[in-house]
PDB file of C-alpha atoms in Angstrom:
ATOM      1  CA  MET A   6     -98.957 -33.367  38.772  1.00 96.00           C
ATOM      2  CA  LYS A   7     -98.623 -34.142  35.053  1.00 97.00           C
ATOM      3  CA  ALA A   8     -97.110 -37.486  34.069  1.00 98.00           C
ATOM      4  CA  ILE A   9     -96.984 -39.958  31.220  1.00 97.00           C
ATOM      5  CA  VAL A  10     -99.009 -43.021  32.176  1.00 97.00           C
ATOM      6  CA  ILE A  11     -99.588 -46.390  30.524  1.00 98.00           C
ATOM      7  CA  ASN A  12    -102.598 -48.540  31.340  1.00 97.00           C
ATOM      8  CA  GLN A  13    -101.477 -51.432  29.144  1.00 97.00           C
ATOM      9  CA  TYR A  14     -98.423 -52.562  27.209  1.00 98.00           C
ATOM     10  CA  GLY A  15     -98.228 -51.707  23.539  1.00 98.00           C
ATOM     11  CA  ALA A  16     -97.205 -49.208  20.868  1.00 98.00           C
ATOM     12  CA  PRO A  17     -96.312 -45.545  21.584  1.00 98.00           C
ATOM     13  CA  ASP A  18     -99.995 -44.609  21.465  1.00 97.00           C
ATOM     14  CA  VAL A  19    -100.559 -46.264  24.874  1.00 98.00           C
ATOM     15  CA  LEU A  20     -98.628 -43.361  26.446  1.00 98.00           C
ATOM     16  CA  ARG A  21    -101.093 -40.951  28.068  1.00 97.00           C
ATOM     17  CA  TYR A  22    -100.380 -37.423  29.349  1.00 97.00           C
ATOM     18  CA  GLU A  23    -102.479 -37.252  32.520  1.00 96.00           C
ATOM     19  CA  ASP A  24    -102.884 -35.767  35.987  1.00 97.00           C
ATOM     20  CA  ILE A  25    -101.898 -38.133  38.790  1.00 97.00           C
ATOM     21  CA  PRO A  26    -101.168 -37.592  42.508  1.00 97.00           C
ATOM     22  CA  THR A  27     -97.786 -36.163  43.423  1.00 97.00           C
ATOM     23  CA  PRO A  28     -95.676 -38.859  45.161  1.00 97.00           C
ATOM     24  CA  THR A  29     -95.521 -38.963  48.955  1.00 97.00           C
ATOM     25  CA  ILE A  30     -91.955 -39.404  50.172  1.00 98.00           C
ATOM     26  CA  LYS A  31     -90.687 -41.822  52.806  1.00 97.00           C
ATOM     27  CA  PRO A  32     -88.378 -40.646  55.625  1.00 98.00           C
ATOM     28  CA  ASP A  33     -85.245 -41.668  53.672  1.00 97.00           C
ATOM     29  CA  GLN A  34     -86.357 -40.056  50.407  1.00 98.00           C
ATOM     30  CA  VAL A  35     -86.447 -36.634  48.802  1.00 98.00           C
ATOM     31  CA  LEU A  36     -89.037 -35.257  46.393  1.00 98.00           C
ATOM     32  CA  VAL A  37     -87.421 -33.990  43.204  1.00 98.00           C
ATOM     33  CA  LYS A  38     -89.072 -31.525  40.861  1.00 98.00           C
ATOM     34  CA  ILE A  39     -87.950 -32.885  37.499  1.00 98.00           C
ATOM     35  CA  HIS A  40     -86.728 -30.375  34.933  1.00 98.00           C
ATOM     36  CA  ALA A  41     -85.601 -32.935  32.364  1.00 98.00           C
ATOM     37  CA  SER A  42     -85.520 -36.655  31.675  1.00 98.00           C
ATOM     38  CA  SER A  43     -84.225 -38.697  28.738  1.00 98.00           C
ATOM     39  CA  ILE A  44     -85.071 -41.754  26.679  1.00 98.00           C
ATOM     40  CA  ASN A  45     -83.343 -45.074  27.231  1.00 97.00           C
ATOM     41  CA  PRO A  46     -84.202 -48.156  25.148  1.00 96.00           C
ATOM     42  CA  VAL A  47     -85.220 -49.993  28.314  1.00 96.00           C
ATOM     43  CA  ASP A  48     -88.095 -47.495  28.683  1.00 97.00           C
ATOM     44  CA  TRP A  49     -89.785 -48.441  25.433  1.00 97.00           C
ATOM     45  CA  LYS A  50     -88.922 -52.115  25.822  1.00 96.00           C
ATOM     46  CA  ILE A  51     -90.900 -52.021  29.073  1.00 97.00           C
ATOM     47  CA  ARG A  52     -93.709 -50.121  27.319  1.00 97.00           C
ATOM     48  CA  GLN A  53     -93.813 -52.754  24.573  1.00 97.00           C
ATOM     49  CA  GLY A  54     -94.201 -55.483  27.197  1.00 96.00           C
ATOM     50  CA  LEU A  55     -90.890 -57.181  26.437  1.00 94.00           C
ATOM     51  CA  LEU A  56     -89.957 -57.226  30.129  1.00 93.00           C
ATOM     52  CA  GLN A  57     -93.346 -58.215  31.562  1.00 93.00           C
ATOM     53  CA  PRO A  58     -91.971 -60.918  33.904  1.00 92.00           C
ATOM     54  CA  LEU A  59     -89.888 -58.191  35.574  1.00 92.00           C
ATOM     55  CA  SER A  60     -92.054 -55.094  35.165  1.00 94.00           C
ATOM     56  CA  GLY A  61     -95.238 -56.861  36.243  1.00 94.00           C
ATOM     57  CA  TYR A  62     -98.855 -56.523  35.259  1.00 92.00           C
ATOM     58  CA  ASN A  63    -100.097 -53.785  37.562  1.00 94.00           C
ATOM     59  CA  PHE A  64    -101.333 -50.597  35.949  1.00 96.00           C
ATOM     60  CA  PRO A  65    -101.245 -47.651  35.683  1.00 96.00           C
ATOM     61  CA  LYS A  66     -97.467 -47.275  35.331  1.00 97.00           C
ATOM     62  CA  VAL A  67     -95.256 -44.216  34.954  1.00 98.00           C
ATOM     63  CA  LEU A  68     -92.158 -45.061  32.940  1.00 97.00           C
ATOM     64  CA  GLY A  69     -88.787 -43.286  32.702  1.00 98.00           C
ATOM     65  CA  CYS A  70     -85.607 -43.473  34.745  1.00 97.00           C
ATOM     66  CA  ASP A  71     -83.152 -40.617  33.989  1.00 98.00           C
ATOM     67  CA  LEU A  72     -83.770 -37.285  35.690  1.00 98.00           C
ATOM     68  CA  SER A  73     -82.294 -33.962  36.658  1.00 98.00           C
ATOM     69  CA  GLY A  74     -84.052 -31.390  38.786  1.00 98.00           C
ATOM     70  CA  GLU A  75     -84.230 -29.766  42.190  1.00 98.00           C
ATOM     71  CA  VAL A  76     -85.102 -30.999  45.651  1.00 98.00           C
ATOM     72  CA  VAL A  77     -88.430 -29.582  46.859  1.00 98.00           C
ATOM     73  CA  GLU A  78     -89.077 -31.757  49.938  1.00 98.00           C
ATOM     74  CA  VAL A  79     -86.756 -33.681  52.251  1.00 98.00           C
ATOM     75  CA  GLY A  80     -87.575 -36.739  54.347  1.00 97.00           C
ATOM     76  CA  GLU A  81     -86.684 -36.615  58.038  1.00 97.00           C
ATOM     77  CA  LYS A  82     -83.853 -39.138  57.569  1.00 97.00           C
ATOM     78  CA  ALA A  83     -82.491 -37.569  54.364  1.00 97.00           C
ATOM     79  CA  THR A  84     -80.462 -35.056  56.308  1.00 93.00           C
ATOM     80  CA  SER A  85     -77.729 -34.524  53.706  1.00 95.00           C
ATOM     81  CA  TRP A  86     -80.115 -32.737  51.334  1.00 98.00           C
ATOM     82  CA  ARG A  87     -81.717 -29.303  51.358  1.00 97.00           C
ATOM     83  CA  VAL A  88     -84.647 -27.821  49.482  1.00 98.00           C
ATOM     84  CA  GLY A  89     -83.271 -26.161  46.357  1.00 97.00           C
ATOM     85  CA  ASP A  90     -80.364 -28.568  45.808  1.00 98.00           C
ATOM     86  CA  GLN A  91     -79.885 -29.273  42.099  1.00 98.00           C
ATOM     87  CA  VAL A  92     -79.468 -32.994  41.514  1.00 98.00           C
ATOM     88  CA  TYR A  93     -79.294 -35.752  38.936  1.00 98.00           C
ATOM     89  CA  THR A  94     -79.648 -39.540  39.046  1.00 98.00           C
ATOM     90  CA  PHE A  95     -81.781 -42.368  37.717  1.00 97.00           C
ATOM     91  CA  VAL A  96     -84.499 -44.479  39.283  1.00 97.00           C
ATOM     92  CA  ASN A  97     -85.044 -48.191  38.734  1.00 95.00           C
ATOM     93  CA  PRO A  98     -86.439 -48.503  35.172  1.00 95.00           C
ATOM     94  CA  LEU A  99     -88.750 -51.345  36.208  1.00 94.00           C
ATOM     95  CA  PHE A 100     -90.518 -49.043  38.676  1.00 94.00           C
ATOM     96  CA  GLY A 101     -89.997 -45.861  36.640  1.00 95.00           C
ATOM     97  CA  GLY A 102     -91.405 -42.504  37.628  1.00 97.00           C
ATOM     98  CA  ALA A 103     -89.181 -40.046  35.744  1.00 98.00           C
ATOM     99  CA  TYR A 104     -91.689 -39.239  32.979  1.00 98.00           C
ATOM    100  CA  ALA A 105     -93.439 -36.924  35.416  1.00 98.00           C
ATOM    101  CA  GLU A 106     -93.186 -33.522  37.062  1.00 98.00           C
ATOM    102  CA  TYR A 107     -92.117 -34.962  40.436  1.00 98.00           C
ATOM    103  CA  VAL A 108     -90.527 -38.187  41.657  1.00 98.00           C
ATOM    104  CA  ALA A 109     -89.579 -39.607  45.050  1.00 98.00           C
ATOM    105  CA  VAL A 110     -85.921 -40.700  45.145  1.00 97.00           C
ATOM    106  CA  ASN A 111     -83.900 -42.525  47.796  1.00 96.00           C
ATOM    107  CA  ALA A 112     -81.554 -39.945  49.284  1.00 96.00           C
ATOM    108  CA  THR A 113     -78.466 -42.128  48.848  1.00 95.00           C
ATOM    109  CA  ASN A 114     -79.031 -42.626  45.105  1.00 93.00           C
ATOM    110  CA  LEU A 115     -78.631 -39.067  43.872  1.00 94.00           C
ATOM    111  CA  THR A 116     -75.984 -36.382  43.822  1.00 97.00           C
ATOM    112  CA  TYR A 117     -75.378 -32.808  42.745  1.00 98.00           C
ATOM    113  CA  LYS A 118     -75.934 -31.956  39.097  1.00 98.00           C
ATOM    114  CA  PRO A 119     -72.854 -30.901  37.094  1.00 97.00           C
ATOM    115  CA  GLN A 120     -72.725 -27.120  37.398  1.00 96.00           C
ATOM    116  CA  ASN A 121     -71.496 -26.634  33.843  1.00 97.00           C
ATOM    117  CA  MET A 122     -74.471 -28.501  32.373  1.00 97.00           C
ATOM    118  CA  THR A 123     -78.059 -27.500  31.772  1.00 97.00           C
ATOM    119  CA  TYR A 124     -80.760 -29.685  33.267  1.00 98.00           C
ATOM    120  CA  SER A 125     -81.317 -31.136  29.790  1.00 97.00           C
ATOM    121  CA  GLU A 126     -77.664 -32.055  29.354  1.00 98.00           C
ATOM    122  CA  ALA A 127     -77.473 -33.540  32.850  1.00 98.00           C
ATOM    123  CA  ALA A 128     -80.592 -35.663  32.284  1.00 98.00           C
ATOM    124  CA  GLY A 129     -78.825 -37.452  29.441  1.00 98.00           C
ATOM    125  CA  VAL A 130     -75.985 -38.647  31.648  1.00 98.00           C
ATOM    126  CA  PRO A 131     -77.082 -41.112  34.373  1.00 98.00           C
ATOM    127  CA  VAL A 132     -78.042 -44.414  32.702  1.00 98.00           C
ATOM    128  CA  ALA A 133     -75.859 -44.062  29.603  1.00 98.00           C
ATOM    129  CA  GLY A 134     -72.918 -42.514  31.439  1.00 98.00           C
ATOM    130  CA  LEU A 135     -72.964 -45.033  34.284  1.00 98.00           C
ATOM    131  CA  THR A 136     -73.319 -47.942  31.849  1.00 98.00           C
ATOM    132  CA  ALA A 137     -70.198 -46.749  30.041  1.00 98.00           C
ATOM    133  CA  LEU A 138     -68.239 -45.957  33.205  1.00 98.00           C
ATOM    134  CA  GLN A 139     -69.126 -49.116  35.109  1.00 98.00           C
ATOM    135  CA  GLY A 140     -68.677 -51.276  32.023  1.00 98.00           C
ATOM    136  CA  LEU A 141     -65.239 -49.977  31.097  1.00 98.00           C
ATOM    137  CA  LEU A 142     -63.778 -49.394  34.553  1.00 98.00           C
ATOM    138  CA  ASP A 143     -65.472 -51.922  36.853  1.00 97.00           C
ATOM    139  CA  LEU A 144     -65.947 -54.826  34.422  1.00 97.00           C
ATOM    140  CA  GLY A 145     -63.237 -54.054  31.884  1.00 97.00           C
ATOM    141  CA  GLN A 146     -60.636 -52.782  34.356  1.00 97.00           C
ATOM    142  CA  LEU A 147     -59.585 -50.334  31.650  1.00 98.00           C
ATOM    143  CA  ARG A 148     -55.977 -49.126  31.871  1.00 97.00           C
ATOM    144  CA  PRO A 149     -54.058 -46.437  29.942  1.00 98.00           C
ATOM    145  CA  GLY A 150     -52.617 -47.666  26.667  1.00 97.00           C
ATOM    146  CA  GLN A 151     -55.069 -50.522  26.192  1.00 98.00           C
ATOM    147  CA  ARG A 152     -56.734 -51.034  22.841  1.00 98.00           C
ATOM    148  CA  VAL A 153     -60.517 -50.577  23.185  1.00 98.00           C
ATOM    149  CA  LEU A 154     -63.252 -50.981  20.579  1.00 98.00           C
ATOM    150  CA  ILE A 155     -66.674 -49.389  21.124  1.00 98.00           C
ATOM    151  CA  ASN A 156     -69.422 -50.915  18.965  1.00 98.00           C
ATOM    152  CA  GLY A 157     -72.320 -48.484  18.596  1.00 98.00           C
ATOM    153  CA  ALA A 158     -70.034 -45.535  19.282  1.00 98.00           C
ATOM    154  CA  SER A 159     -72.529 -42.862  18.206  1.00 98.00           C
ATOM    155  CA  GLY A 160     -75.397 -43.980  20.477  1.00 98.00           C
ATOM    156  CA  GLY A 161     -76.245 -42.921  24.007  1.00 98.00           C
ATOM    157  CA  VAL A 162     -73.935 -45.337  25.815  1.00 98.00           C
ATOM    158  CA  GLY A 163     -71.388 -45.330  22.997  1.00 98.00           C
ATOM    159  CA  THR A 164     -70.779 -41.584  22.992  1.00 98.00           C
ATOM    160  CA  PHE A 165     -69.988 -41.677  26.712  1.00 98.00           C
ATOM    161  CA  ALA A 166     -67.858 -44.820  26.344  1.00 98.00           C
ATOM    162  CA  VAL A 167     -65.700 -43.225  23.635  1.00 98.00           C
ATOM    163  CA  GLN A 168     -65.132 -40.115  25.747  1.00 98.00           C
ATOM    164  CA  ILE A 169     -64.372 -42.032  28.953  1.00 98.00           C
ATOM    165  CA  ALA A 170     -61.956 -44.406  27.191  1.00 98.00           C
ATOM    166  CA  ALA A 171     -60.205 -41.415  25.588  1.00 98.00           C
ATOM    167  CA  VAL A 172     -59.900 -39.672  28.963  1.00 97.00           C
ATOM    168  CA  MET A 173     -58.293 -42.868  30.300  1.00 97.00           C
ATOM    169  CA  ASN A 174     -55.678 -42.610  27.527  1.00 98.00           C
ATOM    170  CA  ALA A 175     -56.788 -45.825  25.842  1.00 98.00           C
ATOM    171  CA  GLU A 176     -56.337 -46.393  22.116  1.00 98.00           C
ATOM    172  CA  VAL A 177     -59.963 -46.040  21.070  1.00 98.00           C
ATOM    173  CA  THR A 178     -61.649 -47.500  17.997  1.00 98.00           C
ATOM    174  CA  GLY A 179     -65.282 -46.563  17.422  1.00 98.00           C
ATOM    175  CA  VAL A 180     -67.752 -48.428  15.214  1.00 98.00           C
ATOM    176  CA  CYS A 181     -70.692 -46.488  13.753  1.00 98.00           C
ATOM    177  CA  GLY A 182     -72.551 -45.679  10.543  1.00 97.00           C
ATOM    178  CA  THR A 183     -71.266 -43.474   7.743  1.00 97.00           C
ATOM    179  CA  ALA A 184     -73.076 -40.312   8.856  1.00 97.00           C
ATOM    180  CA  ASN A 185     -71.564 -40.379  12.336  1.00 98.00           C
ATOM    181  CA  VAL A 186     -67.895 -41.062  11.623  1.00 98.00           C
ATOM    182  CA  GLU A 187     -66.811 -37.448  12.146  1.00 97.00           C
ATOM    183  CA  ILE A 188     -68.817 -37.091  15.362  1.00 97.00           C
ATOM    184  CA  VAL A 189     -67.148 -40.170  16.863  1.00 98.00           C
ATOM    185  CA  LYS A 190     -63.718 -38.843  15.866  1.00 98.00           C
ATOM    186  CA  ARG A 191     -64.462 -35.539  17.589  1.00 97.00           C
ATOM    187  CA  LEU A 192     -65.424 -37.413  20.761  1.00 98.00           C
ATOM    188  CA  GLY A 193     -61.909 -38.862  20.949  1.00 98.00           C
ATOM    189  CA  ALA A 194     -61.776 -42.049  18.873  1.00 98.00           C
ATOM    190  CA  HIS A 195     -58.389 -42.558  17.257  1.00 98.00           C
ATOM    191  CA  THR A 196     -59.853 -44.873  14.604  1.00 98.00           C
ATOM    192  CA  VAL A 197     -63.440 -45.099  13.355  1.00 98.00           C
ATOM    193  CA  ILE A 198     -64.837 -48.099  11.488  1.00 98.00           C
ATOM    194  CA  ASP A 199     -67.885 -47.568   9.281  1.00 98.00           C
ATOM    195  CA  TYR A 200     -69.860 -50.770   9.820  1.00 97.00           C
ATOM    196  CA  THR A 201     -71.538 -50.383   6.417  1.00 96.00           C
ATOM    197  CA  GLN A 202     -68.106 -50.752   4.793  1.00 97.00           C
ATOM    198  CA  GLU A 203     -66.193 -53.067   7.140  1.00 97.00           C
ATOM    199  CA  ASP A 204     -66.942 -55.819   9.657  1.00 97.00           C
ATOM    200  CA  PHE A 205     -64.705 -55.291  12.672  1.00 97.00           C
ATOM    201  CA  THR A 206     -65.019 -58.962  13.668  1.00 97.00           C
ATOM    202  CA  GLN A 207     -63.091 -59.890  10.504  1.00 96.00           C
ATOM    203  CA  GLN A 208     -60.084 -57.680  11.263  1.00 94.00           C
ATOM    204  CA  GLN A 209     -56.591 -58.895  12.026  1.00 93.00           C
ATOM    205  CA  ILE A 210     -56.322 -56.436  14.958  1.00 96.00           C
ATOM    206  CA  GLN A 211     -57.032 -57.687  18.473  1.00 98.00           C
ATOM    207  CA  TYR A 212     -58.430 -55.623  21.341  1.00 98.00           C
ATOM    208  CA  ASP A 213     -58.036 -55.656  25.112  1.00 98.00           C
ATOM    209  CA  ILE A 214     -61.693 -54.649  25.511  1.00 98.00           C
ATOM    210  CA  ILE A 215     -64.634 -54.807  23.131  1.00 98.00           C
ATOM    211  CA  PHE A 216     -67.546 -52.808  24.528  1.00 98.00           C
ATOM    212  CA  ASP A 217     -70.712 -53.662  22.598  1.00 98.00           C
ATOM    213  CA  ALA A 218     -72.807 -50.664  23.565  1.00 97.00           C
ATOM    214  CA  VAL A 219     -75.695 -51.694  21.310  1.00 95.00           C
ATOM    215  CA  GLY A 220     -75.628 -55.469  21.785  1.00 93.00           C
ATOM    216  CA  LYS A 221     -75.405 -56.130  18.043  1.00 92.00           C
ATOM    217  CA  GLN A 222     -72.650 -58.732  18.261  1.00 94.00           C
ATOM    218  CA  SER A 223     -71.905 -61.623  20.598  1.00 94.00           C
ATOM    219  CA  PHE A 224     -68.866 -62.830  22.490  1.00 95.00           C
ATOM    220  CA  PHE A 225     -68.527 -65.762  20.079  1.00 94.00           C
ATOM    221  CA  ASN A 226     -68.492 -63.442  17.040  1.00 95.00           C
ATOM    222  CA  CYS A 227     -65.790 -61.333  18.679  1.00 96.00           C
ATOM    223  CA  GLU A 228     -63.517 -64.053  20.089  1.00 95.00           C
ATOM    224  CA  LYS A 229     -60.905 -63.876  17.354  1.00 96.00           C
ATOM    225  CA  VAL A 230     -60.524 -60.082  17.608  1.00 97.00           C
ATOM    226  CA  LEU A 231     -60.102 -60.245  21.389  1.00 98.00           C
ATOM    227  CA  LYS A 232     -56.646 -60.612  22.856  1.00 97.00           C
ATOM    228  CA  PRO A 233     -56.032 -63.937  24.660  1.00 97.00           C
ATOM    229  CA  ASP A 234     -56.900 -62.235  27.966  1.00 96.00           C
ATOM    230  CA  GLY A 235     -59.344 -59.754  26.444  1.00 98.00           C
ATOM    231  CA  ILE A 236     -62.776 -58.838  27.791  1.00 98.00           C
ATOM    232  CA  TYR A 237     -66.007 -58.563  25.793  1.00 98.00           C
ATOM    233  CA  ILE A 238     -68.682 -56.433  27.490  1.00 98.00           C
ATOM    234  CA  SER A 239     -72.279 -56.196  26.278  1.00 97.00           C
ATOM    235  CA  THR A 240     -75.293 -54.156  27.321  1.00 96.00           C
ATOM    236  CA  LEU A 241     -77.690 -56.841  26.069  1.00 91.00           C
ATOM    237  CA  PRO A 242     -78.214 -60.112  28.018  1.00 88.00           C
ATOM    238  CA  THR A 243     -78.875 -62.389  25.050  1.00 85.00           C
ATOM    239  CA  VAL A 244     -78.964 -66.157  25.487  1.00 87.00           C
ATOM    240  CA  ASP A 245     -75.579 -66.433  23.717  1.00 87.00           C
ATOM    241  CA  ASN A 246     -73.958 -63.819  25.905  1.00 86.00           C
ATOM    242  CA  MET A 247     -75.384 -65.180  29.145  1.00 89.00           C
ATOM    243  CA  GLY A 248     -74.082 -68.597  28.190  1.00 90.00           C
ATOM    244  CA  ALA A 249     -70.695 -67.142  27.271  1.00 89.00           C
ATOM    245  CA  THR A 250     -70.537 -65.291  30.594  1.00 90.00           C
ATOM    246  CA  LEU A 251     -70.886 -68.567  32.482  1.00 90.00           C
ATOM    247  CA  GLN A 252     -68.566 -70.462  30.160  1.00 87.00           C
ATOM    248  CA  THR A 253     -65.738 -67.925  30.292  1.00 91.00           C
ATOM    249  CA  LEU A 254     -66.062 -67.533  34.042  1.00 86.00           C
ATOM    250  CA  PHE A 255     -64.456 -70.953  34.459  1.00 85.00           C
ATOM    251  CA  PHE A 256     -62.966 -72.136  31.172  1.00 84.00           C
ATOM    252  CA  SER A 257     -61.276 -69.254  29.365  1.00 88.00           C
ATOM    253  CA  ASN A 258     -58.800 -66.414  29.881  1.00 94.00           C
ATOM    254  CA  GLN A 259     -61.007 -64.355  27.588  1.00 95.00           C
ATOM    255  CA  LYS A 260     -64.074 -63.101  29.448  1.00 96.00           C
ATOM    256  CA  CYS A 261     -67.635 -62.214  28.507  1.00 96.00           C
ATOM    257  CA  LYS A 262     -69.353 -59.780  30.869  1.00 97.00           C
ATOM    258  CA  LEU A 263     -72.747 -58.075  30.934  1.00 96.00           C
ATOM    259  CA  VAL A 264     -73.216 -54.540  32.236  1.00 96.00           C
ATOM    260  CA  LEU A 265     -76.370 -53.251  33.892  1.00 94.00           C
ATOM    261  CA  ALA A 266     -75.970 -49.752  35.290  1.00 95.00           C
ATOM    262  CA  GLN A 267     -76.374 -49.427  39.051  1.00 92.00           C
ATOM    263  CA  PRO A 268     -77.271 -46.168  40.844  1.00 90.00           C
ATOM    264  CA  SER A 269     -74.098 -45.005  42.565  1.00 94.00           C
ATOM    265  CA  ARG A 270     -73.437 -41.610  44.074  1.00 95.00           C
ATOM    266  CA  ARG A 271     -69.699 -42.287  43.855  1.00 96.00           C
ATOM    267  CA  ASP A 272     -69.875 -43.021  40.136  1.00 97.00           C
ATOM    268  CA  LEU A 273     -72.215 -40.104  39.418  1.00 98.00           C
ATOM    269  CA  ASP A 274     -69.714 -37.886  41.241  1.00 98.00           C
ATOM    270  CA  ALA A 275     -66.907 -39.330  39.103  1.00 97.00           C
ATOM    271  CA  LEU A 276     -68.876 -38.510  35.958  1.00 98.00           C
ATOM    272  CA  ARG A 277     -69.571 -35.014  37.267  1.00 97.00           C
ATOM    273  CA  ASP A 278     -65.829 -34.497  37.818  1.00 97.00           C
ATOM    274  CA  LEU A 279     -65.076 -35.567  34.238  1.00 97.00           C
ATOM    275  CA  ILE A 280     -67.844 -33.291  32.965  1.00 98.00           C
ATOM    276  CA  ALA A 281     -66.441 -30.376  34.978  1.00 97.00           C
ATOM    277  CA  THR A 282     -63.147 -30.660  33.079  1.00 94.00           C
ATOM    278  CA  GLY A 283     -64.957 -30.403  29.756  1.00 94.00           C
ATOM    279  CA  LYS A 284     -63.650 -33.819  28.699  1.00 93.00           C
ATOM    280  CA  VAL A 285     -67.047 -35.515  28.823  1.00 97.00           C
ATOM    281  CA  LYS A 286     -70.301 -34.040  27.527  1.00 98.00           C
ATOM    282  CA  THR A 287     -73.793 -35.106  26.537  1.00 98.00           C
ATOM    283  CA  ILE A 288     -74.529 -35.328  22.832  1.00 98.00           C
ATOM    284  CA  ILE A 289     -78.201 -34.406  22.381  1.00 98.00           C
ATOM    285  CA  ASP A 290     -79.887 -35.595  19.198  1.00 97.00           C
ATOM    286  CA  ARG A 291     -83.388 -34.213  19.798  1.00 97.00           C
ATOM    287  CA  THR A 292     -85.398 -32.615  22.570  1.00 98.00           C
ATOM    288  CA  TYR A 293     -89.118 -33.193  23.157  1.00 98.00           C
ATOM    289  CA  SER A 294     -91.586 -31.909  25.730  1.00 97.00           C
ATOM    290  CA  LEU A 295     -93.150 -34.390  28.144  1.00 97.00           C
ATOM    291  CA  SER A 296     -96.484 -34.197  26.330  1.00 96.00           C
ATOM    292  CA  ASP A 297     -94.769 -35.305  23.099  1.00 97.00           C
ATOM    293  CA  LEU A 298     -93.248 -38.443  24.620  1.00 98.00           C
ATOM    294  CA  ALA A 299     -94.969 -40.818  22.182  1.00 98.00           C
ATOM    295  CA  GLU A 300     -93.188 -39.071  19.320  1.00 98.00           C
ATOM    296  CA  ALA A 301     -89.897 -39.328  21.206  1.00 98.00           C
ATOM    297  CA  HIS A 302     -90.363 -43.071  21.763  1.00 98.00           C
ATOM    298  CA  THR A 303     -91.197 -43.570  18.091  1.00 98.00           C
ATOM    299  CA  TYR A 304     -87.975 -41.823  17.073  1.00 98.00           C
ATOM    300  CA  SER A 305     -85.883 -43.749  19.598  1.00 97.00           C
ATOM    301  CA  GLU A 306     -87.230 -47.079  18.357  1.00 97.00           C
ATOM    302  CA  MET A 307     -85.878 -46.320  14.860  1.00 96.00           C
ATOM    303  CA  GLY A 308     -82.379 -46.957  16.211  1.00 93.00           C
ATOM    304  CA  ARG A 309     -80.855 -43.880  14.589  1.00 93.00           C
ATOM    305  CA  THR A 310     -80.319 -41.727  17.656  1.00 97.00           C
ATOM    306  CA  VAL A 311     -76.974 -39.949  17.901  1.00 98.00           C
ATOM    307  CA  GLY A 312     -76.285 -39.566  21.604  1.00 98.00           C
ATOM    308  CA  LYS A 313     -79.382 -38.910  23.686  1.00 98.00           C
ATOM    309  CA  ILE A 314     -83.028 -37.897  23.282  1.00 98.00           C
ATOM    310  CA  VAL A 315     -83.947 -35.451  26.058  1.00 98.00           C
ATOM    311  CA  ILE A 316     -87.395 -34.794  27.527  1.00 98.00           C
ATOM    312  CA  THR A 317     -88.077 -31.383  29.052  1.00 98.00           C
ATOM    313  CA  VAL A 318     -90.548 -31.503  31.923  1.00 96.00           C
ATOM    314  CA  ASN A 319     -90.783 -28.408  34.145  1.00 84.00           C
ATOM    315  CA  GLU A 320     -89.463 -25.981  31.558  1.00 64.00           C
ATOM    316  CA  GLY A 321     -87.999 -22.530  31.982  1.00 49.00           C
ATOM    317  CA  LEU A 322     -84.969 -23.383  34.117  1.00 43.00           C
ATOM    318  CA  GLN A 323     -82.630 -24.781  31.471  1.00 44.00           C
ATOM    319  CA  THR A 324     -79.724 -22.478  32.246  1.00 39.00           C
ATOM    320  CA  ILE A 325     -76.179 -23.376  33.197  1.00 39.00           C
ATOM    321  CA  ASN A 326     -75.555 -22.816  36.898  1.00 35.00           C
ATOM    322  CA  ILE A 327     -72.374 -20.995  37.879  1.00 30.00           C
ATOM    323  CA  ASP A 328     -71.583 -20.361  41.533  1.00 31.00           C
TER     324      ASP A 328
END
């Protein structure tokens, strides 16, 4: 099969489009023919070598975690799946495998693809959508009527967080750059702050939840704009935020929490249900073919992505499925 392989850590030019063996599945796995994947910052951080203590030093490696596709082989213990099932999920970014034509996936970690989405749209959901859902609902315990601020509201995680918070009938404030203000409003934000014109940490308003989808702030910077029992949630485990997480666990009514998306069929099903209503969708900035992945990584690293960057793999089946 074709895959993107790295034989060393480094710049985008270490990504190689090569032939490698198709994975062999275990009894509790299924083999998925990938139709689309997407870029997450963790992918290129691994490629750069920033996570070497976790990602290891064994090469070659196939990166990538998000995927949507169809089941083509079923392990003897994966009895809930059938060949031809259309699915979506993500695999552990540290082990990767989604920048390829096929990947072996644990049967309990995937679920049916949203029927009203193309494979490309569905591939943009898992990591970003689950980060937003699990951050707001599991860590933030978001309730209707609460005041929520999403920092980085036009990015991959941010666009899902704005939509999910709006669906939950929260009072949503999004923070983004000038060019994306209207997009964030259309996604459901009641108020949008242009960070080039205003620093939200200097406001007089206080929030029940501050969701830092881009990890650009810290709990300590946000303390005064959090309500006395407010929760700050970040996607980036900086030294400051890890320290604040421990400190607030014991010594403060305000809390600092870190979100790391976990594969969950229940949560993927919940996202699929929201998508089915038309209230949540994937915002796609650009689409690249698998062979152009280096260009896609280069663009992602600029930090200007609006929504998601999608990678088409086995092309030709990008239609919406209607039963």
